[in-house]
Coordinates of C-alpha atoms in Angstrom, one line a residue:
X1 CA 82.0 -12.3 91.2
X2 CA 81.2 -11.8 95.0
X3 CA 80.8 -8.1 96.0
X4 CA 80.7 -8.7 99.3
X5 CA 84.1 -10.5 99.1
X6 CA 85.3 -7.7 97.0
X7 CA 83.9 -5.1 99.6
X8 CA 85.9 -6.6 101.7
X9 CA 89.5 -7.1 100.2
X10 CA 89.1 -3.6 99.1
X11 CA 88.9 -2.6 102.3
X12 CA 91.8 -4.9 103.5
X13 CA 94.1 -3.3 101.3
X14 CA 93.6 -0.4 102.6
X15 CA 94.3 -1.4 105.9
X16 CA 97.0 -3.2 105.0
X17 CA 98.6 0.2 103.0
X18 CA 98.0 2.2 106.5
X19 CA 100.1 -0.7 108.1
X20 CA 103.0 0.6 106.1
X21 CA 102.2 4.0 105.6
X22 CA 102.3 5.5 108.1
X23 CA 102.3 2.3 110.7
X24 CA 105.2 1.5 110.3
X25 CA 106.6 4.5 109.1
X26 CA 106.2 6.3 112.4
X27 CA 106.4 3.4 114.7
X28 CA 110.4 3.0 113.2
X29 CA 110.6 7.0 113.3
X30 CA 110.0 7.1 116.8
X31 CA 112.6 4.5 117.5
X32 CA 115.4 6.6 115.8
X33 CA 117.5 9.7 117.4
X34 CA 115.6 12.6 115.8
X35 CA 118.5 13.6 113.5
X36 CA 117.4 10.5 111.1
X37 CA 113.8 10.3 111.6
X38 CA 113.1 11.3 108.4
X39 CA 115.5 9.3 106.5
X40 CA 113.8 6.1 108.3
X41 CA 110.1 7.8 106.9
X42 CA 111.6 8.0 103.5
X43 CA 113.2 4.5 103.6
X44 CA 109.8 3.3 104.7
X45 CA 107.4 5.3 101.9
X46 CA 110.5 4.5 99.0
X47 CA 110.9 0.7 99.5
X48 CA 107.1 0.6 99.9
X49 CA 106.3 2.2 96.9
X50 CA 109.3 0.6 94.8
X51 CA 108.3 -2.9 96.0
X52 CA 104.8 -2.0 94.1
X53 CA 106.0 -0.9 91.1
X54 CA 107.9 -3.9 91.0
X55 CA 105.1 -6.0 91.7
X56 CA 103.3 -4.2 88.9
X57 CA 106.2 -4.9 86.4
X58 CA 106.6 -8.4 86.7
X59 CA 106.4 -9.2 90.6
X60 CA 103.1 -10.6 90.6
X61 CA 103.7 -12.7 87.6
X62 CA 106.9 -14.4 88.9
X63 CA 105.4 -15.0 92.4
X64 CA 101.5 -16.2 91.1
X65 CA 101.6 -17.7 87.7
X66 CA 102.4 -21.0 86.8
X67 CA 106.3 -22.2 86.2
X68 CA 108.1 -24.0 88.4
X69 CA 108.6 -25.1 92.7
X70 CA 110.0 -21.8 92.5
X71 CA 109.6 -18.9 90.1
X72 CA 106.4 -18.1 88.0
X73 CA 106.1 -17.2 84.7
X74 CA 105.8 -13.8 82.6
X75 CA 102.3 -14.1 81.2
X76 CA 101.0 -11.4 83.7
X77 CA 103.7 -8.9 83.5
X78 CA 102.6 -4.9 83.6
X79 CA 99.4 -7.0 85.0
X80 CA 98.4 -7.7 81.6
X81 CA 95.4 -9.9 80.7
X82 CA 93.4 -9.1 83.9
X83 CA 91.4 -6.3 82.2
X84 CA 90.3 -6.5 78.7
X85 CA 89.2 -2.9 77.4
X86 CA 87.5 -3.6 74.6
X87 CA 84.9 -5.5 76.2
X88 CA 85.3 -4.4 80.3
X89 CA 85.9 -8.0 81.6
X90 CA 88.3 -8.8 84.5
X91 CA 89.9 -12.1 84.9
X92 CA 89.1 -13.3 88.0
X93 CA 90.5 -15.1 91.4
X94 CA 88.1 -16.8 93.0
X95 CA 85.4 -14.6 93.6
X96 CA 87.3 -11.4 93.1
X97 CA 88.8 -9.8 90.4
X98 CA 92.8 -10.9 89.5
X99 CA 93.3 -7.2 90.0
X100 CA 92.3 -6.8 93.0
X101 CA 94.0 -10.3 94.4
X102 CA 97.3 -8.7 92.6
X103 CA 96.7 -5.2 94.4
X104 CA 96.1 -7.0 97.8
X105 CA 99.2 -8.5 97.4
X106 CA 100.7 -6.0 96.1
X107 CA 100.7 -4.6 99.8
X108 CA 102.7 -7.0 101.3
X109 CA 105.3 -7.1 98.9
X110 CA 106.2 -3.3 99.7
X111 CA 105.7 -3.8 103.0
X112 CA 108.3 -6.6 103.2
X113 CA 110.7 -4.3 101.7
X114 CA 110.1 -1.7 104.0
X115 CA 110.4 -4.0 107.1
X116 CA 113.9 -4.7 106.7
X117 CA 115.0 -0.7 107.1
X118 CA 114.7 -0.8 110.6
X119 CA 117.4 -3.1 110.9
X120 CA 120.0 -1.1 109.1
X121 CA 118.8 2.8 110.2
X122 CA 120.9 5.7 110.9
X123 CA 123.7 4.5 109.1
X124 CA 122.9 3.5 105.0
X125 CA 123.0 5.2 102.2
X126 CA 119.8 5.9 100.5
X127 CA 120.9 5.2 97.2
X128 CA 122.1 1.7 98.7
X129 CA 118.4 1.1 99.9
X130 CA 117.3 1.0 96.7
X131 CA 119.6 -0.7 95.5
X132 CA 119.3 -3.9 98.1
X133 CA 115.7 -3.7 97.8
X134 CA 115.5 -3.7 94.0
X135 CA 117.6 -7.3 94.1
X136 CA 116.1 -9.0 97.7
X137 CA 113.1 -8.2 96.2
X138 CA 113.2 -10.0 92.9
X139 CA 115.4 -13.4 94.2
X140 CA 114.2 -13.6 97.7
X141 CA 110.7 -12.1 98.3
X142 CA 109.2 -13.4 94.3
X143 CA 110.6 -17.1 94.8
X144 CA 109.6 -17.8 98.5
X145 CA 106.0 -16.1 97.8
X146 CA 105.8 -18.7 95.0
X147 CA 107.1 -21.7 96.8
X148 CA 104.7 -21.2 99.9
X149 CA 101.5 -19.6 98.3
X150 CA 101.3 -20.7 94.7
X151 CA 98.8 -23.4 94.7
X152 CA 98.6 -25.2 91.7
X153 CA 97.5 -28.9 89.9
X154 CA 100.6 -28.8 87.2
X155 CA 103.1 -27.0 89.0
X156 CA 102.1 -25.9 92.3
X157 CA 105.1 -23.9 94.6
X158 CA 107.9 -26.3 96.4
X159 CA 106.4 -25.6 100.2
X160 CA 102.8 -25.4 99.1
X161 CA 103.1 -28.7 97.6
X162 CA 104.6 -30.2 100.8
X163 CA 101.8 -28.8 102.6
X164 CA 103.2 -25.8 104.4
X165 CA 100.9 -23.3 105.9
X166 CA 101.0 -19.8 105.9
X167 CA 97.9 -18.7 106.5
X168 CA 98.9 -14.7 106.2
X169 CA 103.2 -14.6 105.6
X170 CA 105.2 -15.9 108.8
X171 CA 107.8 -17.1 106.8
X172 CA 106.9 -14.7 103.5
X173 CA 107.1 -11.7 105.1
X174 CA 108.5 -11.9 108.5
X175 CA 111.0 -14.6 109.1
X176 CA 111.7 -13.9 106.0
X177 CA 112.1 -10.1 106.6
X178 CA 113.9 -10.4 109.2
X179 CA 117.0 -12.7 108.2
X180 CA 117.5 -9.7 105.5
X181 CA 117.7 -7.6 107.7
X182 CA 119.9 -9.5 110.8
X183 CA 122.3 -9.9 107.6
X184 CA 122.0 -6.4 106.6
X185 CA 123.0 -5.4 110.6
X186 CA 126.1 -7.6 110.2
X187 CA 127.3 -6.4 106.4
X188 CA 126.8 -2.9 107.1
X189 CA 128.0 -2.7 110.8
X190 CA 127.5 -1.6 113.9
X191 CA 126.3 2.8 114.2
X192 CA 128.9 5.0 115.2
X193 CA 129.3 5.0 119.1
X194 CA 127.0 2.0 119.2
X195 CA 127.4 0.5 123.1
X196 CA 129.0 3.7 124.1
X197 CA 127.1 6.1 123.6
X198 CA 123.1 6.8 124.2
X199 CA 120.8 5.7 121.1
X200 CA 117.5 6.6 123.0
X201 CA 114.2 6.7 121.2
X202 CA 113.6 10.3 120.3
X203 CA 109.8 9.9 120.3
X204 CA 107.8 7.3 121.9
X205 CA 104.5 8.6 121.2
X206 CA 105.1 8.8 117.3
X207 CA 106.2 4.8 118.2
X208 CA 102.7 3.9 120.2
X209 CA 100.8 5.6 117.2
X210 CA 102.6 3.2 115.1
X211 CA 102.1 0.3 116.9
X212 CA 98.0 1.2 117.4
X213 CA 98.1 1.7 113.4
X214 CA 99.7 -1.1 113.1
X215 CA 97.2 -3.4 114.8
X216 CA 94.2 -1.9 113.0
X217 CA 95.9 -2.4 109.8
X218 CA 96.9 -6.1 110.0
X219 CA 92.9 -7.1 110.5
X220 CA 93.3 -6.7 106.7
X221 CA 96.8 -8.1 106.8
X222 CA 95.3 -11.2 108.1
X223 CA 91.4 -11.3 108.3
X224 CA 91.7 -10.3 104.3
X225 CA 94.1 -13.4 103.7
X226 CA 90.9 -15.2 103.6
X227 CA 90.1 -13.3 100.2
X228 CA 86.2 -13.4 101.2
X229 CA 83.9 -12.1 103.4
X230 CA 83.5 -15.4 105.3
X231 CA 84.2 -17.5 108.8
X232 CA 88.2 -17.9 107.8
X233 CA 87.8 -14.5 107.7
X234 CA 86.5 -13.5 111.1
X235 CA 88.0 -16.2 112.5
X236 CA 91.5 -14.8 111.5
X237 CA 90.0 -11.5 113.0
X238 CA 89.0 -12.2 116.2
X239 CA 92.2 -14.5 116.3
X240 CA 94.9 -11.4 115.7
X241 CA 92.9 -9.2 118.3
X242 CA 93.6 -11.9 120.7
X243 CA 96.9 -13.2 120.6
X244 CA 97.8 -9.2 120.6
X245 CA 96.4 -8.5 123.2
X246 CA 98.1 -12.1 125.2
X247 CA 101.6 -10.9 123.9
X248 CA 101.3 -7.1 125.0
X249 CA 100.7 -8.7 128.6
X250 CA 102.7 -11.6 128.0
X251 CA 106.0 -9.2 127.3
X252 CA 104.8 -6.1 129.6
X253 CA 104.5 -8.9 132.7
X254 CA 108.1 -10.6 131.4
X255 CA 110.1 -7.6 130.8
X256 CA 108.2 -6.2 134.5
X257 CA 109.7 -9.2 135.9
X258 CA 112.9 -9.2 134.6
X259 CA 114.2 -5.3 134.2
X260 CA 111.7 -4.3 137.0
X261 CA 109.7 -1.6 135.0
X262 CA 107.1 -2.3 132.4
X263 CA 107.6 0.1 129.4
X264 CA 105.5 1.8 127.4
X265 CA 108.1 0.8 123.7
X266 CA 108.2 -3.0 125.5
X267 CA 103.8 -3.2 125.3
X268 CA 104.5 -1.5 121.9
X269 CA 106.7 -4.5 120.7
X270 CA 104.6 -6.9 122.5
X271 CA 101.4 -5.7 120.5
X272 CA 103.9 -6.0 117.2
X273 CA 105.4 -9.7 118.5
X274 CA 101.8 -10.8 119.0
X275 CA 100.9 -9.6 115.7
X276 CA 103.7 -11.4 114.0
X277 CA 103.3 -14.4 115.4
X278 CA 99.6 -14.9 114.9
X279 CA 100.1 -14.2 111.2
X280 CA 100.7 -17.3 109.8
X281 CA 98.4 -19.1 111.7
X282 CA 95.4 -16.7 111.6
X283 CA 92.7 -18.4 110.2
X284 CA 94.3 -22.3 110.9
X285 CA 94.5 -22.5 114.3
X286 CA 91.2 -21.7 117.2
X287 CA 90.9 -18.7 119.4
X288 CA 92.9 -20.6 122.5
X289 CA 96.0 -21.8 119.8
X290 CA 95.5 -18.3 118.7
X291 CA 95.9 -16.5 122.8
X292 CA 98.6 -19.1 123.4
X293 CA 100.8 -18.6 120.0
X294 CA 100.1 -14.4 121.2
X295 CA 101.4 -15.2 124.9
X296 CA 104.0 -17.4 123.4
X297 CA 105.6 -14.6 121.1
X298 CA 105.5 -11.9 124.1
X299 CA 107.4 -13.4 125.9
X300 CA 110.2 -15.2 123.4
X301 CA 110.6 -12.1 121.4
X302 CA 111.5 -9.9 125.0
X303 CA 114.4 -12.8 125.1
X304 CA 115.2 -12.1 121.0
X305 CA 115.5 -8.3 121.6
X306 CA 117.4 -8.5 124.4
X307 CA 119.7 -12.2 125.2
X308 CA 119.7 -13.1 121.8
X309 CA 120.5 -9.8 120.7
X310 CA 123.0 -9.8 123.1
X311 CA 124.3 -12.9 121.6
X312 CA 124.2 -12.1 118.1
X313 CA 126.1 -8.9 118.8
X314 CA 124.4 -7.2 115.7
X315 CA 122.9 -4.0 116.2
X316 CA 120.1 -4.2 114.5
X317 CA 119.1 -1.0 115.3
X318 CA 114.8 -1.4 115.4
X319 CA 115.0 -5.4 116.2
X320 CA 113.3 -6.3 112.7
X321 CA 115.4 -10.0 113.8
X322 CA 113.9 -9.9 117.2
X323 CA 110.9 -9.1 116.6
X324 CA 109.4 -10.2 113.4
X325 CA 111.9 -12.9 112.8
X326 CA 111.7 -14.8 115.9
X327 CA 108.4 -14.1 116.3
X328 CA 107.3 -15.4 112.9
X329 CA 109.4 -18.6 113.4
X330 CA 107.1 -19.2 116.8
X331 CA 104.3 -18.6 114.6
X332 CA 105.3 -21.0 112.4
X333 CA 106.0 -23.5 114.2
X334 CA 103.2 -23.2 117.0
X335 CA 100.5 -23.6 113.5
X336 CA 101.4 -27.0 112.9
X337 CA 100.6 -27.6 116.4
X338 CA 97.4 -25.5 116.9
X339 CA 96.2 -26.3 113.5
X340 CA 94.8 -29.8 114.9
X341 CA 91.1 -30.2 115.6
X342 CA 91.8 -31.7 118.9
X343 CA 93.4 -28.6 119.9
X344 CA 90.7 -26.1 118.7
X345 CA 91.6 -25.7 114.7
X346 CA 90.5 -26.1 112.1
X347 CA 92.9 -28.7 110.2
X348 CA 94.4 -32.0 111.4
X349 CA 92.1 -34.2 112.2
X350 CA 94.6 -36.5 114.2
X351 CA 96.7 -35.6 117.0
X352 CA 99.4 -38.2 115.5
X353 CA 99.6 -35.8 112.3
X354 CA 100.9 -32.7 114.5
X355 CA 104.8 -33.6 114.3
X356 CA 104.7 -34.6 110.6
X357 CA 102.8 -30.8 110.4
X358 CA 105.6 -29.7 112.6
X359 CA 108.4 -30.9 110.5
X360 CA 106.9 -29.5 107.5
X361 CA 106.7 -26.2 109.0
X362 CA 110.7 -26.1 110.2
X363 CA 111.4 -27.3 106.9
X364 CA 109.4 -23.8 105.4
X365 CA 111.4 -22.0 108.3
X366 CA 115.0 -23.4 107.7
X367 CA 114.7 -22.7 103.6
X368 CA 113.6 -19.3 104.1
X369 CA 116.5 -18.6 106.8
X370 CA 118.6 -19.9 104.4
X371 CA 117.4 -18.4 101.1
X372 CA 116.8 -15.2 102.6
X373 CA 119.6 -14.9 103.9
X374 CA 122.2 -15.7 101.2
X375 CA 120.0 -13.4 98.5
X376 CA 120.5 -10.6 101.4
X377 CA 124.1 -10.8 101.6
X378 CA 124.6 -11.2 98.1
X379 CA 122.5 -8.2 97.4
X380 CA 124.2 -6.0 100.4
X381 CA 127.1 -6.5 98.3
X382 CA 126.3 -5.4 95.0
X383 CA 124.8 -2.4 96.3
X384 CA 128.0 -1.6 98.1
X385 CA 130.1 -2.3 94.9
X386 CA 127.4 -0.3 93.2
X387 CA 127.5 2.9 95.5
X388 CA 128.9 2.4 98.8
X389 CA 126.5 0.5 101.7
X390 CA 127.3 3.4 104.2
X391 CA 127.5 7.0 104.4
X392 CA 130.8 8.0 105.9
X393 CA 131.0 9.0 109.5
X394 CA 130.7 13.0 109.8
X395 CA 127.8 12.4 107.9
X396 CA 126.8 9.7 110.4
X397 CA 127.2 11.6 113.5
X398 CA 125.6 14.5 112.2
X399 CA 122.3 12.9 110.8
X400 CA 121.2 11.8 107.4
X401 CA 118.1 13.7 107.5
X402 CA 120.4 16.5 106.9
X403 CA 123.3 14.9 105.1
X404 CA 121.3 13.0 102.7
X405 CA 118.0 14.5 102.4
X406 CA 118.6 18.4 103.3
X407 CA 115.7 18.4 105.8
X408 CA 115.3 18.7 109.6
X409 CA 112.1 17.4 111.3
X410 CA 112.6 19.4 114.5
X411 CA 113.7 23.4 114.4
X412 CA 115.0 25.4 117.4

């Protein structure tokens, strides 16, 4: 037991809960039109805190025990066996505690659930919400957690054993994320008056709080992926200040070009793209992979939130796809690159092993896409067979923070 390691994952979780709540939480509230801002808050705290009592049931036990490529087991269930009263000793992980590994992870789970809201606000029935989040969770989230970080002699996880990295959750949380959520735009539909009518943010500074919680938060997201208080672990720090700050230049100077006016929401989503796309390669790749993977996802994810959007003709109403989804695929793929020692990481020790690398990492990409994707839709329809996806239209156009919660966040 290393208490300088736990020190330090103690404190990553933490950062990590102030990513969700209230990072996230108030950088999607300040997105919305002010008549749902607090339904998109109470999406945000309720599919964070049900993704952790789900982890606590039997989350963590299906994603980190042994099984199979692609489910765990049950033997940790309720967390049991990391804590044995009768004589005070904790299993351990490593050099931490299994409880506090669990709890760490714990934090990403909910905060995968919550991502995928933004995608679908201002239009969803809360009930529904819980519903979808309660099913993605359990097939999608559990088995692609296993298969990418479940490391293992007998039975180690189908990507981990192919030699996938993921050094913080490109494809576990965001890519992965973000499919749900594309899917989600397309099941449920387009918002009442969408292309026809003005859907303005109603409060850009609650959005740039967001996004500066945000990026204090995920320095535990990924500096406390290393699990100890060590040199993966500052690496993966100084990396994610970095390539954020190269993507909130990298979109402000491409949307500048482009639209001619550099916005205040556009540096906003740059310092999220960057953020996203450094994940999975936080501690793999050097500080240059890590400013070029930052510049890299500026500038793609301005095209994803706006061409490919275009393209997709989904209104996915917060760009969850745009964003984190494209971004975490450049991620992705830009690690097997940048991973190589002859481009400043610290992995592949031969330039002729980056395409292999590369391959490996599409392949992670192109099964999560996929498995994502068909859990989401499936799950998008039970919920709507369950209790209707979407709340009808009066109750649309006159906001669900009063239709469906009996609250207003502004008063006249």
């Amino acid at each position: 037991m290393d208490k300088a390691d736990i020190s330090w994952l103690l404190v990553s979780t933490l950062l990590v809960l102030m990513m969700a709540v209230p990072g996230l939480a108030l950088f999607y509230g300040g997105m919305v039109r002010s008549k749902n801002v607090l339904s998109v808050l109470m999406q945000v705290l309720c599919t964070f805190a049900l993704g952790l009592v789900l982890w606590f049931i039997y989350g963590y036990s299906l994603a980190f025990t042994e099984g199979n490529a692609f489910f765990g087991g049950f033997s940790r269930t309720f967390f049991s066996g990391m804590f044995t009263p009768a004589d005070g000793e904790y299993a351990m992980s490593g050099s931490v505690t299994e409880l506090l590994f669990a709890s760490f992870q714990a934090t990403f789970a909910g905060i995968t659930c919550a991502l995928i809201v933004g995608s679908f606000a201002e239009r969803v029935r809360f009930s529904a919400v819980l519903v979808f989040t309660a099913i993605w969770f359990t097939f999608a989230y559990l088995p692609i957690a296993h298969m990418v970080w479940f490391a293992s002699d007998v039975a180690p996880g189908f990507l981990n054993a192919r030699g996938a990295l993921d050094f913080a959750g490109g494809t576990v949380v965001h890519i992965n994320a973000g499919v749900a959520g594309l899917v989600g735009a397309y099941v449920v539909g387009k918002r009442v008056g969408w292309g026809r009518e003005a859907m303005q943010p109603h409060n850009l500074p609650m959005t740039f709080i967001g996004a500066a919680l945000l990026w204090v938060g995920w320095f535990g997201f990924n500096a406390g992926s290393a699990l100890a208080a060590n040199g993966d672990a500052t690496l993966a720090f100084f990396n994610t200040m970095i390539a954020t700050a190269g993507a909130v230049l990298a979109w402000m100077i491409t949307e500048w070009a482009v639209k001619g006016k550099p916005s205040m929401l556009g540096a906003a989503s740059g310092a999220v793209a960057g953020l996203v796309g450094i994940t999975p390669a936080a501690g793999l790749v050097g500080p240059v992979g890590a400013f070029i993977i930052g510049i890299a996802a500026g500038c793609i994810c301005v095209w994803g939130v706006n061409g490919l959007k275009r393209m997709l003709r989904a209104d996915d109403s917060l760009d969850v796809f745009g964003v984190h989804g494209v971004g975490g695929i450049v991620g992705a793929l830009l690690t097997g690159v940048f991973n190589a020692q002859a481009l400043g990481g610290p992995g592949l020790d031969s330039t002729g092993l980056i395409l292999g690398q590369v391959w490996v990492q599409l392949e992670g990409v192109l099964i999560t896409i996929v498995w994502s994707g068909v859990v989401a839709w499936i799950a998008y329809k039970i919920a709507n067979m369950l209790c209707g996806l979407r709340v009808p239209e009066d109750q649309e156009r006159e906001g669900l923070d009063v239709t469906t919660h009996g609250e207003s966040a502004y008063h006249s």
